[in-house]
């Protein structure tokens, strides 16, 4: 039976899709059966795995599976890829689906969970990349997920958004034992013992430890030009620069927060 993980935050630009994509591929490289479901309008994860993702009509994407008026079986919009990860791509009009789910009330709250149920025996892990806001699509993902991973950057705005996200997750799931906040795009020199640890940003790391306490992951993801360049080429960093520092840290993240 698959373990379902949702990557979420009430804010864009935190590295959510980047972390989700890399975690999915690293998990697949370990021999696990992996499904990635893209729920975002930007379709970052979809585009990385499927060249044709941007040209797919909505009826051939997860849009059709989660639109209350269509409810196409999810298995019919899953695509196999050469990276070992199956993908249910999103569409640029996912906001319409979010609005329709919200309008459907209680009947729209668990549609993703119902669509996923028959597929869970076919996979070991399901990764959900959610929108950068707390809408009905995000709520569906959180209800379906066993584990919730919240990427956040080291600044007060992101901290505030992450706190809002944590409260929202707790309101849906009742507790936070399977929730982790992960600091992303962080220069290691700001960490304790680093040469910039005494700076303002370094002190923000100390504040993050205090604010998020047990929810904060011990693994941080460094800022990396390799990640950005890899995405420009339509690659993951494992394909572009295997063995790099950021690649090693992503592997640690998977070991600590995905495969546990």
Coordinates of C-alpha atoms in Angstrom, one line a residue:
X1 CA 0.0 0.0 0.0
X2 CA 1.4 3.4 -1.1
X3 CA 2.6 6.0 1.3
X4 CA 1.1 9.4 0.2
X5 CA 3.1 12.6 0.8
X6 CA 2.0 16.1 0.2
X7 CA 4.4 19.0 -0.5
X8 CA 2.7 22.2 0.4
X9 CA 3.0 25.8 1.7
X10 CA 0.7 28.8 1.6
X11 CA 3.2 30.6 -0.6
X12 CA 5.0 30.2 -3.9
X13 CA 8.8 30.4 -4.4
X14 CA 9.7 28.1 -1.5
X15 CA 11.2 25.3 -3.6
X16 CA 8.1 23.1 -3.1
X17 CA 7.9 21.7 -6.7
X18 CA 11.7 21.4 -6.9
X19 CA 11.8 19.3 -3.7
X20 CA 8.8 17.2 -4.7
X21 CA 10.3 16.3 -8.1
X22 CA 13.7 15.4 -6.8
X23 CA 12.3 13.4 -3.9
X24 CA 10.1 11.5 -6.3
X25 CA 13.0 10.6 -8.6
X26 CA 15.4 9.7 -5.9
X27 CA 12.8 7.4 -4.4
X28 CA 12.2 5.8 -7.8
X29 CA 16.0 5.3 -8.2
X30 CA 15.9 3.1 -5.1
X31 CA 13.6 0.7 -6.8
X32 CA 10.3 1.9 -5.4
X33 CA 7.1 2.3 -7.5
X34 CA 6.4 6.1 -7.6
X35 CA 3.5 8.2 -8.7
X36 CA 3.7 12.0 -8.8
X37 CA 0.5 14.0 -9.1
X38 CA 0.8 17.6 -10.1
X39 CA -2.0 19.8 -8.7
X40 CA -0.4 23.2 -9.6
X41 CA -1.3 25.6 -12.4
X42 CA 2.4 26.1 -13.2
X43 CA 2.9 22.4 -14.0
X44 CA 6.6 22.6 -13.1
X45 CA 6.7 18.9 -12.1
X46 CA 4.6 17.8 -15.1
X47 CA 6.9 19.7 -17.6
X48 CA 10.1 18.2 -16.1
X49 CA 8.9 14.7 -16.8
X50 CA 6.7 15.1 -19.8
X51 CA 7.7 17.3 -22.8
X52 CA 4.1 17.4 -24.0
X53 CA 2.7 18.4 -20.7
X54 CA 2.1 22.0 -21.7
X55 CA 0.1 21.0 -24.8
X56 CA -2.2 18.4 -23.2
X57 CA -5.9 19.3 -23.2
X58 CA -7.4 19.5 -19.7
X59 CA -9.4 16.3 -20.4
X60 CA -6.0 14.4 -20.5
X61 CA -4.7 15.7 -17.2
X62 CA -5.6 15.5 -13.5
X63 CA -7.9 18.4 -14.2
X64 CA -10.5 15.9 -15.5
X65 CA -10.1 13.5 -12.6
X66 CA -10.7 16.2 -9.9
X67 CA -13.3 18.4 -11.7
X68 CA -16.5 17.4 -9.9
X69 CA -18.4 17.5 -13.2
X70 CA -16.0 15.1 -15.0
X71 CA -14.4 12.7 -12.4
X72 CA -12.4 10.8 -15.0
X73 CA -10.7 7.9 -13.4
X74 CA -7.2 9.0 -12.3
X75 CA -5.6 5.9 -13.8
X76 CA -6.6 7.2 -17.2
X77 CA -4.5 10.3 -17.0
X78 CA -1.3 8.7 -15.6
X79 CA 1.7 8.7 -17.9
X80 CA 4.8 6.6 -17.7
X81 CA 8.1 8.4 -18.0
X82 CA 11.7 7.3 -18.8
X83 CA 12.8 8.5 -15.3
X84 CA 10.9 5.7 -13.5
X85 CA 8.2 8.0 -12.2
X86 CA 4.6 7.8 -13.3
X87 CA 3.1 11.3 -13.6
X88 CA -0.5 12.6 -13.5
X89 CA 0.1 16.0 -15.1
X90 CA -1.7 19.2 -14.3
X91 CA -3.2 21.9 -16.5
X92 CA -2.9 25.7 -16.4
X93 CA -6.6 26.0 -15.5
X94 CA -6.4 24.1 -12.2
X95 CA -7.8 27.1 -10.5
X96 CA -11.1 26.3 -12.1
X97 CA -11.0 22.9 -10.5
X98 CA -10.2 24.4 -7.1
X99 CA -13.3 26.7 -7.4
X100 CA -15.5 23.8 -8.5
X101 CA -14.3 21.6 -5.6
X102 CA -15.0 24.4 -3.1
X103 CA -18.5 25.0 -4.6
X104 CA -19.2 21.2 -4.3
X105 CA -19.0 21.5 -0.5
X106 CA -18.5 18.2 1.4
X107 CA -18.7 16.1 -1.7
X108 CA -15.6 17.8 -3.1
X109 CA -13.4 17.5 0.0
X110 CA -12.2 13.9 -0.5
X111 CA -12.4 13.5 -4.3
X112 CA -8.6 13.0 -4.6
X113 CA -8.6 10.4 -1.9
X114 CA -11.4 8.5 -3.6
X115 CA -9.6 8.7 -7.0
X116 CA -6.4 7.5 -5.4
X117 CA -7.8 4.6 -3.4
X118 CA -7.8 1.9 -6.2
X119 CA -4.3 2.9 -7.3
X120 CA -2.6 2.6 -3.9
X121 CA -1.8 -1.1 -4.2
X122 CA 0.1 -0.4 -7.4
X123 CA 2.6 2.1 -5.9
X124 CA 5.0 2.3 -2.9
X125 CA 4.9 6.1 -2.8
X126 CA 2.6 8.9 -4.1
X127 CA 4.0 12.4 -4.2
X128 CA 1.5 15.3 -4.4
X129 CA 2.7 18.7 -5.5
X130 CA 0.2 21.3 -4.3
X131 CA -0.6 24.9 -5.3
X132 CA 1.1 27.7 -3.4
X133 CA -2.1 28.6 -1.6
X134 CA -4.5 26.9 0.8
X135 CA -7.4 26.2 -1.6
X136 CA -9.7 23.2 -2.2
X137 CA -7.0 21.3 -4.2
X138 CA -4.6 21.7 -1.3
X139 CA -7.2 20.5 1.1
X140 CA -7.8 17.4 -1.0
X141 CA -4.1 16.7 -1.1
X142 CA -3.8 17.1 2.7
X143 CA -6.7 14.8 3.4
X144 CA -5.2 12.2 1.1
X145 CA -1.7 12.4 2.5
X146 CA -0.2 10.5 5.4
X147 CA 2.8 12.8 5.6
X148 CA 3.0 16.6 4.9
X149 CA 6.3 18.3 3.9
X150 CA 6.4 22.1 4.0
X151 CA 9.4 23.7 2.3
X152 CA 10.2 27.2 3.6
X153 CA 12.9 29.8 3.1
X154 CA 14.8 31.6 5.9
X155 CA 12.9 34.8 6.2
X156 CA 10.0 36.2 8.3
X157 CA 7.5 36.2 5.4
X158 CA 8.0 32.5 4.8
X159 CA 7.9 31.8 8.5
X160 CA 4.6 33.5 8.8
X161 CA 3.1 31.6 5.8
X162 CA 4.5 28.4 7.2
X163 CA 2.8 29.0 10.5
X164 CA -0.5 29.6 8.7
X165 CA 0.1 26.4 6.8
X166 CA 0.8 24.4 10.0
X167 CA -2.4 25.6 11.6
X168 CA -4.4 24.7 8.5
X169 CA -2.8 21.2 8.4
X170 CA -3.6 20.7 12.0
X171 CA -7.2 21.8 11.5
X172 CA -7.6 19.1 8.8
X173 CA -5.6 16.3 10.3
X174 CA -5.9 16.9 14.1
X175 CA -2.2 16.7 14.8
X176 CA 1.3 17.4 13.4
X177 CA 3.3 14.2 14.1
X178 CA 3.6 13.5 10.4
X179 CA 4.4 17.1 9.4
X180 CA 7.9 18.5 8.7
X181 CA 9.1 22.0 7.7
X182 CA 12.2 22.0 5.6
X183 CA 14.5 25.0 5.1
X184 CA 15.3 25.4 1.5
X185 CA 17.7 27.6 -0.6
X186 CA 19.8 28.1 2.5
X187 CA 23.6 28.8 2.4
X188 CA 25.3 26.5 4.9
X189 CA 27.4 29.3 6.1
X190 CA 24.4 30.7 8.0
X191 CA 24.0 27.4 10.0
X192 CA 25.4 27.1 13.6
X193 CA 29.2 26.9 13.3
X194 CA 29.2 28.6 9.9
X195 CA 31.1 31.8 9.4
X196 CA 27.9 33.8 9.0
X197 CA 26.0 32.2 11.9
X198 CA 26.1 35.4 13.9
X199 CA 24.5 37.5 11.1
X200 CA 20.9 38.5 11.0
X201 CA 20.1 35.6 8.7
X202 CA 22.0 33.2 10.9
X203 CA 19.9 34.3 13.9
X204 CA 16.8 33.6 11.8
X205 CA 17.9 30.0 11.7
X206 CA 17.9 30.0 15.5
X207 CA 14.4 31.5 15.5
X208 CA 13.2 28.9 13.1
X209 CA 14.4 26.2 15.5
X210 CA 12.4 27.9 18.3
X211 CA 9.3 28.6 16.2
X212 CA 8.9 25.2 14.5
X213 CA 10.6 23.1 17.2
X214 CA 10.1 19.3 16.6
X215 CA 8.4 20.0 13.3
X216 CA 11.6 21.4 11.8
X217 CA 13.6 18.8 9.7
X218 CA 17.3 18.5 10.6
X219 CA 18.0 18.4 6.9
X220 CA 18.4 21.7 5.1
X221 CA 18.5 22.1 1.3
X222 CA 21.3 24.5 0.1
X223 CA 20.9 27.3 -2.3
X224 CA 22.3 25.9 -5.6
X225 CA 22.9 27.2 -9.1
X226 CA 23.1 23.6 -10.2
X227 CA 19.4 23.2 -9.3
X228 CA 18.4 26.2 -11.4
X229 CA 20.6 25.3 -14.3
X230 CA 19.3 21.7 -14.3
X231 CA 15.7 22.9 -14.5
X232 CA 16.6 25.3 -17.4
X233 CA 17.7 22.1 -19.2
X234 CA 14.7 20.2 -18.2
X235 CA 16.7 17.9 -15.9
X236 CA 16.9 17.0 -12.3
X237 CA 20.1 17.8 -10.5
X238 CA 20.9 14.1 -10.3
X239 CA 21.0 14.0 -14.1
X240 CA 22.8 17.3 -14.5
X241 CA 25.4 17.2 -11.6
X242 CA 25.3 13.9 -9.8
X243 CA 27.4 13.9 -6.6
X244 CA 27.0 17.6 -6.1
X245 CA 26.5 19.0 -2.6
X246 CA 22.8 19.7 -3.2
X247 CA 22.3 16.2 -4.7
X248 CA 23.8 14.7 -1.6
X249 CA 21.6 16.8 0.6
X250 CA 18.5 15.8 -1.3
X251 CA 19.4 12.2 -0.8
X252 CA 19.7 12.9 2.9
X253 CA 16.2 14.5 2.8
X254 CA 14.8 11.4 1.2
X255 CA 16.4 9.1 3.8
X256 CA 15.2 11.2 6.7
X257 CA 11.8 12.5 5.7
X258 CA 10.5 10.2 2.9
X259 CA 11.7 6.6 3.5
X260 CA 11.5 6.7 7.3

